[in-house]
Short mmCIF file of C-alpha atoms in Angstrom, two decimals:
data_model
loop_
_atom_site.label_atom_id
_atom_site.label_comp_id
_atom_site.label_asym_id
_atom_site.label_seq_id
_atom_site.Cartn_x
_atom_site.Cartn_y
_atom_site.Cartn_z
CA MET A 187 59.51 68.85 49.10
CA CYS A 188 59.98 65.81 46.87
CA VAL A 189 60.09 67.26 43.35
CA VAL A 190 59.26 63.97 41.68
CA CYS A 191 56.02 63.12 43.46
CA GLY A 192 55.40 66.21 45.60
CA CYS A 193 54.75 63.87 48.48
CA SER A 194 55.76 66.08 51.38
CA SER A 195 54.39 69.51 51.95
CA PRO A 196 56.71 72.41 52.54
CA ALA A 197 56.99 73.66 56.09
CA GLN A 198 54.21 76.06 56.89
CA ASN A 199 55.47 79.34 58.18
CA VAL A 200 53.45 80.48 61.10
CA LYS A 201 52.20 83.97 60.38
CA GLU A 202 51.92 86.10 63.50
CA PRO A 203 50.09 89.39 63.34
CA GLY A 204 52.54 92.23 62.92
CA GLY A 205 52.44 95.71 64.39
CA THR A 206 54.04 97.67 67.15
CA GLY A 207 52.63 98.23 70.61
CA LEU A 208 51.19 101.64 69.69
CA VAL A 209 48.31 102.34 67.30
CA VAL A 210 47.22 105.92 66.61
CA ASP A 211 43.63 106.62 65.59
CA ALA A 212 43.95 108.89 62.53
CA GLN A 213 40.63 110.64 63.15
CA THR A 214 40.75 111.38 66.85
CA GLY A 215 44.48 111.18 67.50
CA ASP A 216 43.74 108.65 70.23
CA LEU A 217 46.64 106.53 71.26
CA HIS A 218 46.03 102.83 71.73
CA PHE A 219 48.74 101.01 73.56
CA GLY A 220 48.60 97.26 73.65
CA ALA A 221 46.87 97.03 70.28
CA GLY A 222 49.71 94.94 68.87
CA ALA A 223 50.07 91.18 68.70
CA ALA A 224 50.29 90.60 72.43
CA HIS A 225 47.28 92.75 73.37
CA VAL A 226 49.07 93.59 76.57
CA ALA A 227 49.70 97.08 77.92
CA VAL A 228 52.41 97.28 80.52
CA PRO A 229 52.37 100.69 82.17
CA GLY A 230 55.74 102.21 82.99
CA LEU A 231 57.51 100.30 80.23
CA SER A 232 56.61 102.73 77.46
CA GLU A 233 59.61 101.77 75.39
CA SER A 234 59.11 98.05 75.68
CA ARG A 235 56.33 95.72 74.70
CA ALA A 236 55.42 92.08 75.20
CA ILE A 237 55.22 89.66 72.32
CA ARG A 238 53.44 86.37 72.75
CA ILE A 239 55.36 83.52 71.10
CA GLU A 240 54.09 80.23 72.59
CA GLN A 241 56.17 78.13 70.27
CA ASP A 242 57.67 74.76 70.99
CA VAL A 243 61.46 74.98 70.89
CA LEU A 244 61.66 71.73 68.99
CA GLY A 245 58.83 72.82 66.66
CA ALA A 246 61.09 73.35 63.67
CA ASN A 247 62.68 69.91 64.09
CA ASN A 248 59.31 68.26 64.64
CA ARG A 249 57.84 69.80 61.48
CA VAL A 250 60.70 68.33 59.44
CA ALA A 251 60.24 65.03 61.30
CA GLN A 252 56.57 64.93 60.31
CA GLN A 253 57.55 65.60 56.70
CA ASN A 254 60.07 62.74 56.92
CA ARG A 255 57.40 60.50 58.40
CA ALA A 256 54.93 61.22 55.61
CA HIS A 257 57.69 60.83 53.05
CA PHE A 258 58.76 57.42 54.40
CA ARG A 259 55.19 56.13 54.64
CA SER A 260 54.24 57.25 51.15
CA HIS A 261 57.27 55.40 49.79
CA GLY A 262 56.63 52.15 51.68
CA VAL A 263 59.69 52.67 53.86
CA ARG A 264 59.66 51.59 57.49
CA ALA A 265 62.19 53.74 59.32
CA LEU A 266 63.60 52.69 62.67
CA ASN A 267 65.64 54.89 65.02
CA LEU A 268 68.17 52.70 66.84
CA VAL A 269 69.40 54.26 70.07
CA SER A 270 71.78 53.00 72.73
CA SER A 271 74.97 53.83 74.56
CA PRO A 272 78.22 53.39 72.59
CA GLY A 273 79.40 49.77 72.36
CA SER A 274 76.05 48.02 72.81
CA GLY A 275 76.47 46.18 69.52
CA LYS A 276 74.15 48.22 67.27
CA THR A 277 76.34 47.95 64.16
CA THR A 278 77.07 44.25 64.69
CA LEU A 279 73.34 43.63 65.14
CA LEU A 280 72.62 45.62 61.98
CA CYS A 281 75.14 43.64 59.92
CA ALA A 282 73.69 40.33 61.18
CA THR A 283 70.14 41.58 60.53
CA ILE A 284 71.03 42.66 57.00
CA ARG A 285 72.64 39.29 56.19
CA ALA A 286 69.61 37.42 57.54
CA LEU A 287 67.19 39.61 55.58
CA GLN A 288 69.22 39.30 52.38
CA GLN A 289 68.97 35.52 52.69
CA GLY A 290 65.44 35.14 53.98
CA HIS A 291 63.66 38.13 52.47
CA PRO A 292 65.60 39.32 49.42
CA GLY A 293 62.59 41.32 48.16
CA VAL A 294 62.83 43.81 51.01
CA GLU A 295 65.10 46.73 50.15
CA LEU A 296 67.44 47.91 52.86
CA ALA A 297 69.35 51.07 53.63
CA VAL A 298 71.14 52.51 56.64
CA ILE A 299 71.80 56.02 57.88
CA GLU A 300 74.72 56.05 60.31
CA GLY A 301 75.32 58.74 62.93
CA ASP A 302 78.63 59.26 64.69
CA GLN A 303 80.69 62.24 65.70
CA GLN A 304 83.48 61.24 63.35
CA THR A 305 84.73 58.54 60.94
CA SER A 306 82.79 56.48 58.47
CA ASN A 307 83.78 53.18 60.12
CA ASP A 308 80.20 52.10 60.76
CA ALA A 309 78.95 53.03 57.29
CA ASP A 310 81.90 51.13 55.80
CA ARG A 311 80.95 47.99 57.74
CA ILE A 312 77.38 48.25 56.46
CA ARG A 313 78.46 48.86 52.87
CA ALA A 314 80.62 45.72 53.08
CA THR A 315 77.37 43.73 53.36
CA GLY A 316 76.21 45.22 50.04
CA THR A 317 73.63 47.50 51.62
CA PRO A 318 73.79 51.24 50.90
CA ALA A 319 74.66 53.45 53.84
CA ILE A 320 75.07 57.16 54.33
CA GLN A 321 77.29 58.35 57.18
CA ILE A 322 76.31 61.54 58.99
CA ASN A 323 79.17 63.00 60.99
CA THR A 324 77.79 65.34 63.58
CA GLY A 325 81.15 66.82 64.57
CA LYS A 326 80.60 68.09 68.11
CA GLY A 327 76.93 67.11 68.01
CA CYS A 328 75.56 64.39 70.27
CA HIS A 329 72.44 63.37 68.38
CA LEU A 330 70.93 63.20 64.91
CA ASP A 331 68.10 65.57 64.05
CA ALA A 332 65.30 65.50 61.48
CA PRO A 333 66.91 67.86 58.92
CA MET A 334 70.06 65.68 58.85
CA VAL A 335 67.96 62.56 58.22
CA ALA A 336 65.96 64.33 55.49
CA GLN A 337 69.18 65.20 53.66
CA ALA A 338 70.59 61.70 54.00
CA PHE A 339 67.36 60.05 52.80
CA ALA A 340 67.33 62.25 49.71
CA ARG A 341 70.70 60.76 48.77
CA LEU A 342 69.71 57.12 49.15
CA ALA A 343 68.75 54.88 46.25
CA LEU A 344 65.82 53.65 48.41
CA HIS A 345 64.19 56.99 47.73
CA SER A 346 64.61 57.00 43.96
CA HIS A 347 63.72 53.32 43.58
CA ALA A 348 60.42 53.96 45.34
CA HIS A 349 59.69 56.62 42.74
CA ALA A 350 60.52 54.20 39.94
CA HIS A 351 57.85 51.84 41.27
CA GLY A 352 55.31 54.63 41.20
CA ASN A 353 54.61 54.57 44.93
CA GLY A 354 54.55 58.30 45.36
CA HIS A 355 51.55 58.70 47.58
CA GLY A 356 51.17 55.49 49.54
CA HIS A 357 48.53 54.06 47.24
CA GLY A 358 50.62 51.72 45.10
CA ASP A 359 48.92 49.82 42.33
CA ASP A 360 49.49 46.46 43.98
CA GLY A 361 48.08 47.68 47.28
CA ARG A 362 51.40 47.39 49.07
CA GLY A 363 51.46 51.00 50.18
CA TYR A 364 52.76 51.11 53.72
CA GLY A 365 50.67 54.15 54.44
CA HIS A 366 47.64 52.01 55.34
CA GLY A 367 48.27 51.91 59.08
CA ARG A 368 50.87 49.14 59.00
CA HIS A 369 48.52 46.46 57.68
CA GLN A 370 51.06 45.13 55.24
CA ALA A 371 54.72 44.33 55.57
CA PRO A 372 56.98 47.22 54.54
CA GLN A 373 58.59 47.19 51.11
CA SER A 374 61.81 48.55 52.48
CA LEU A 375 63.51 49.06 55.80
CA LEU A 376 65.55 52.10 56.71
CA PHE A 377 67.69 51.69 59.82
CA ILE A 378 68.85 54.94 61.37
CA GLU A 379 71.70 54.17 63.74
CA ASN A 380 71.77 57.19 66.03
CA VAL A 381 74.87 58.55 67.78
CA GLY A 382 75.74 56.33 70.76
CA ASN A 383 74.10 58.28 73.57
CA LEU A 384 71.33 57.32 75.99
CA VAL A 385 70.41 60.90 76.88
CA CYS A 386 70.02 63.40 74.05
CA PRO A 387 68.48 61.47 71.14
CA ALA A 388 65.31 60.92 73.21
CA LEU A 389 64.22 64.51 72.46
CA TRP A 390 64.76 64.52 68.72
CA ASP A 391 62.03 63.04 66.55
CA LEU A 392 63.57 61.97 63.23
CA GLY A 393 60.29 60.93 61.60
CA GLU A 394 60.84 57.27 62.43
CA ASP A 395 58.16 54.59 62.71
CA ALA A 396 59.55 53.51 66.07
CA LYS A 397 62.51 54.01 68.40
CA VAL A 398 64.34 50.81 69.28
CA VAL A 399 66.57 51.00 72.35
CA ILE A 400 69.42 48.51 72.35
CA LEU A 401 70.90 47.39 75.65
CA SER A 402 73.64 44.77 75.98
CA VAL A 403 73.94 42.38 78.92
CA THR A 404 77.42 43.71 79.63
CA GLU A 405 75.99 47.09 80.58
CA GLY A 406 74.15 46.61 83.84
CA GLU A 407 70.52 45.67 84.35
CA ASP A 408 69.45 49.00 85.89
CA LYS A 409 70.15 51.06 82.77
CA PRO A 410 66.39 51.59 82.14
CA VAL A 411 65.85 53.37 85.45
CA LYS A 412 69.09 55.33 85.13
CA TYR A 413 68.05 56.67 81.72
CA PRO A 414 64.24 56.71 81.96
CA ASP A 415 63.60 59.28 79.23
CA MET A 416 65.12 57.09 76.53
CA PHE A 417 63.43 53.87 77.65
CA ALA A 418 60.11 55.69 77.97
CA ALA A 419 60.43 56.97 74.40
CA ALA A 420 61.21 53.56 72.89
CA GLU A 421 58.64 51.11 71.59
CA VAL A 422 60.98 48.13 71.72
CA MET A 423 63.97 47.18 73.85
CA VAL A 424 66.43 44.73 72.32
CA LEU A 425 68.64 43.00 74.85
CA THR A 426 71.81 41.98 72.98
CA LYS A 427 74.86 39.76 73.53
CA ILE A 428 72.84 37.13 75.41
CA ASP A 429 75.43 34.55 74.38
CA LEU A 430 77.60 36.09 77.14
CA LEU A 431 75.06 35.50 79.93
CA PRO A 432 76.82 32.40 81.34
CA HIS A 433 79.85 34.60 82.10
CA LEU A 434 77.95 37.44 83.75
CA GLU A 435 75.85 38.13 86.82
CA PHE A 436 73.17 39.88 84.80
CA ASP A 437 69.60 39.34 86.02
CA VAL A 438 67.46 39.40 82.87
CA GLN A 439 64.11 39.40 84.70
CA ARG A 440 65.15 42.33 86.87
CA CYS A 441 66.27 44.28 83.81
CA MET A 442 62.90 43.68 82.15
CA ASP A 443 61.08 44.74 85.33
CA TYR A 444 63.10 47.97 85.42
CA ALA A 445 62.22 48.66 81.78
CA ARG A 446 58.51 48.12 82.44
CA ARG A 447 58.62 50.53 85.40
CA VAL A 448 59.47 53.42 83.11
CA ASN A 449 57.48 52.12 80.13
CA PRO A 450 54.72 49.63 81.00
CA ASP A 451 54.07 48.80 77.33
CA ILE A 452 57.63 48.36 76.08
CA ARG A 453 58.14 45.20 74.00
CA ILE A 454 61.31 43.31 74.94
CA LEU A 455 63.33 41.07 72.61
CA GLN A 456 66.42 39.11 73.65
CA LEU A 457 68.99 38.05 71.11
CA SER A 458 72.58 37.41 70.15
CA ALA A 459 73.85 38.66 66.78
CA ILE A 460 76.79 36.27 67.12
CA SER A 461 74.96 33.02 67.95
CA GLY A 462 71.72 33.87 66.10
CA GLU A 463 69.51 33.13 69.11
CA GLY A 464 66.41 35.35 69.14
CA MET A 465 67.11 36.80 65.70
CA GLN A 466 63.94 35.28 64.20
CA ASN A 467 61.65 37.15 66.64
CA TRP A 468 63.49 40.38 65.81
CA MET A 469 63.00 39.81 62.07
CA ASP A 470 59.33 38.96 62.61
CA TRP A 471 58.83 42.27 64.40
CA LEU A 472 60.72 44.17 61.71
CA LEU A 473 58.71 42.72 58.87
CA LEU A 474 55.29 41.81 60.08
CA HIS A 475 54.44 44.34 62.76
CA PRO A 476 50.70 43.71 63.04
CA ASP A 477 48.24 46.56 63.26
CA ARG A 478 47.79 47.19 66.98
CA ALA A 479 44.02 47.32 67.06
CA ALA A 480 43.56 44.09 65.17
CA SER A 481 45.72 41.42 66.69
CA ALA A 482 48.30 42.80 69.09
CA PRO A 483 47.58 42.53 72.80
CA GLN A 484 46.06 45.62 74.41
CA SER A 485 48.48 47.92 76.14
CA ARG A 486 48.31 47.79 79.93
CA VAL A 487 46.89 51.32 79.98
CA GLN A 488 44.13 50.39 77.53
CA ALA A 489 43.35 47.23 79.49
CA ARG A 490 43.10 49.20 82.74
CA ILE A 491 40.80 51.77 81.13
CA ALA A 492 38.55 48.99 79.83
CA GLN A 493 38.43 47.45 83.30
CA LEU A 494 37.49 50.76 84.94
CA GLU A 495 34.79 51.44 82.35
CA ALA A 496 33.29 48.01 83.02
CA GLU A 497 33.27 48.73 86.78
CA LEU A 498 31.60 52.08 86.15
CA GLN A 499 28.89 50.49 84.03
CA HIS A 500 28.30 47.90 86.75
CA LEU A 501 27.97 50.59 89.44
CA LYS A 502 25.62 52.66 87.31
CA ALA A 503 23.41 49.62 86.67
CA ARG A 504 23.23 48.91 90.40
CA GLN A 505 22.18 52.49 91.13
CA ASP A 506 19.19 52.35 88.81
CA MET B 273 74.92 68.02 76.07
CA HIS B 274 71.92 68.88 73.96
CA GLU B 275 71.10 72.08 75.85
CA LEU B 276 73.34 73.96 73.42
CA SER B 277 71.28 72.72 70.44
CA LEU B 278 68.14 73.78 72.27
CA ALA B 279 69.61 77.22 73.04
CA GLU B 280 70.42 77.67 69.35
CA ALA B 281 66.85 76.71 68.46
CA ILE B 282 65.54 79.26 70.99
CA LEU B 283 67.77 81.99 69.57
CA LYS B 284 66.51 81.17 66.06
CA LEU B 285 62.87 81.44 67.25
CA VAL B 286 63.61 84.83 68.81
CA GLU B 287 65.52 86.10 65.76
CA ASP B 288 62.64 85.04 63.49
CA ALA B 289 60.25 86.97 65.75
CA SER B 290 62.53 90.03 65.57
CA LEU B 291 62.13 90.04 61.78
CA ARG B 292 58.33 89.68 61.86
CA GLU B 293 57.73 92.37 64.47
CA PRO B 294 60.79 94.50 64.41
CA PHE B 295 62.62 94.92 67.65
CA THR B 296 66.28 95.31 68.35
CA ARG B 297 66.72 93.67 71.69
CA VAL B 298 65.04 91.41 74.18
CA LEU B 299 64.64 92.66 77.73
CA GLN B 300 63.14 89.47 79.09
CA LEU B 301 62.89 85.95 77.61
CA HIS B 302 60.18 83.81 79.20
CA LEU B 303 60.48 80.04 78.73
CA GLU B 304 58.54 77.05 79.95
CA VAL B 305 60.60 73.93 80.67
CA GLY B 306 58.48 71.18 82.17
CA LYS B 307 60.00 68.93 84.80
CA LEU B 308 59.56 65.96 82.43
CA ALA B 309 61.07 67.78 79.45
CA ALA B 310 64.44 66.00 79.82
CA VAL B 311 66.24 69.34 79.92
CA GLU B 312 68.77 70.40 82.53
CA VAL B 313 67.66 73.98 83.25
CA GLN B 314 71.00 75.19 84.60
CA ALA B 315 72.75 73.90 81.49
CA LEU B 316 70.16 75.64 79.31
CA ARG B 317 70.72 78.94 81.16
CA PHE B 318 74.44 78.57 80.70
CA ALA B 319 74.05 77.75 77.02
CA LEU B 320 71.77 80.77 76.42
CA GLU B 321 74.11 83.10 78.30
CA SER B 322 77.01 81.81 76.19
CA LEU B 323 75.17 82.41 72.93
CA ALA B 324 73.65 85.78 73.85
CA PRO B 325 76.54 88.27 73.31
CA ASP B 326 76.23 90.18 69.98
CA THR B 327 72.76 88.78 69.39
CA VAL B 328 69.27 90.13 69.99
CA LEU B 329 69.34 88.25 73.31
CA ALA B 330 72.31 90.16 74.70
CA GLY B 331 71.57 91.30 78.25
CA ALA B 332 68.12 89.70 78.33
CA GLU B 333 66.73 88.53 81.66
CA LEU B 334 65.89 84.83 81.53
CA VAL B 335 62.68 83.70 83.25
CA ILE B 336 62.07 79.95 83.24
CA ASP B 337 58.88 78.32 84.53
CA GLU B 338 59.30 74.66 85.48
CA PRO B 339 55.82 73.17 85.82
CA ALA B 340 55.61 69.72 87.39
CA GLY B 341 54.59 66.75 85.35
CA SER B 342 51.35 64.88 85.67
CA ALA B 343 50.82 61.16 85.26
CA TRP B 344 47.98 58.69 85.48
CA CYS B 345 48.40 55.68 87.73
CA LEU B 346 47.42 52.29 86.30
CA HIS B 347 46.63 50.93 89.73
CA CYS B 348 44.84 53.58 91.78
CA SER B 349 43.54 55.54 88.74
CA GLN B 350 44.61 58.85 90.21
CA THR B 351 46.21 61.67 88.28
CA VAL B 352 49.28 62.55 90.29
CA GLU B 353 52.01 65.15 90.18
CA ILE B 354 55.51 63.87 89.39
CA VAL B 355 58.91 65.44 88.87
CA ALA B 356 60.72 62.58 87.16
CA ARG B 357 60.01 59.45 85.17
CA GLY B 358 60.73 56.02 86.57
CA GLU B 359 59.27 56.72 90.02
CA PRO B 360 56.48 54.85 91.82
CA CYS B 361 53.04 56.43 92.25
CA PRO B 362 53.18 58.98 95.12
CA SER B 363 49.60 58.09 95.99
CA CYS B 364 49.59 54.28 96.15
CA GLY B 365 53.25 53.34 95.77
CA ALA B 366 52.77 51.00 92.82
CA TRP B 367 54.78 50.99 89.61
CA GLY B 368 52.88 51.94 86.47
CA LEU B 369 52.64 55.68 85.92
CA THR B 370 51.84 56.96 82.44
CA PRO B 371 53.15 60.54 82.06
CA GLN B 372 50.62 62.93 80.52
CA GLY B 373 51.96 66.45 80.93
CA GLY B 374 54.85 68.57 82.07
CA ASP B 375 57.17 67.82 79.18
CA ALA B 376 56.71 71.07 77.29
CA LEU B 377 59.73 73.05 76.17
CA CYS B 378 58.62 76.34 74.68
CA VAL B 379 59.22 80.03 74.36
CA VAL B 380 56.21 81.65 76.04
CA ASP B 381 56.73 85.36 75.40
CA LEU B 382 59.26 88.15 75.10
CA GLN B 383 59.54 91.61 76.60
CA VAL B 384 61.25 93.66 73.88
CA ALA B 385 62.44 97.14 73.03
#
């Protein structure tokens, strides 16, 4: 819990009814098997009993992720989880993004949480741009999880500065609280650069606003169908290193088609951190992100539902 | 592989249960791992078996249900059964399935002594 503003609630411990499988009626001496939590009597297994658990294995992580999410939103922080295979250009893209934001939008505070197995090389590159970064070394681990991100965020100046501006609960005096369903631009951006891995991070919610999957044109256009779980979990796909396209046989349209097979609503941005092409669209998405219901195009699923409902209405009218 | 992290999370869930309703060992651990849960079941079994010795899970039988996933097709509006993402609709062959279920990863119940 944040001790300054109390903005995130402590994890709720799930209380399960206690008791053993056997209850003895004090008055009659009757024995009641199966009166415990599971309410199951299994004859022949007098020394064993069943206990109903029904708990999501990732429940503990997801509870911390929800706390992170509430914490970020109440502090006007937009957190993005950047995922990709190693070598896609995440850190280079981040450095270029930071420089562009520092020039074009100096009022937006930035911070980075870096995840790698070892070394602080990436965090050092970020710090060289003047932006604070915390490196998380996972050791043998292959992904970041919500508790790691919670600890790193607590150590960032982004967190304490937000308190200084009195934005503890997402209702800042100047109405810039980011908690109002993304109507306003975020006050600060937190980039979480996950461990380079297109498999495991898909399962671990960190409390981010969105997952951004980064794919470079040197990797092969069928990556989305080879790693469907990750591309299905992402809101945006950023296709990087497009300055190299003249030297490659990479079919951009086919890559985008593959991505839309596994995620019909994925938004796709193409850019080069080196040449600067496409960077403006990326910045626009980072900063403006319109409220979906208001101005963004309907998702394909929503559009299809609307179409079917209209057909149903038409058929009903004809029946009457 | 993340199955080891998941196995550790499962062990923690079971150990927490053993404190709430005291038991000393698990005879059977019943899990549900949906086909769309992005978990390799064999790797999860191996990870659990590796972690089990000297814990409350030592010697436990592992029962894993693997329910199929369900998805809604954008084109033919059917709810279909699927076993993996990134496949065309088994009913009409078009691309555009939205997965809806079959991605659960949970501990269902325990048989304990």
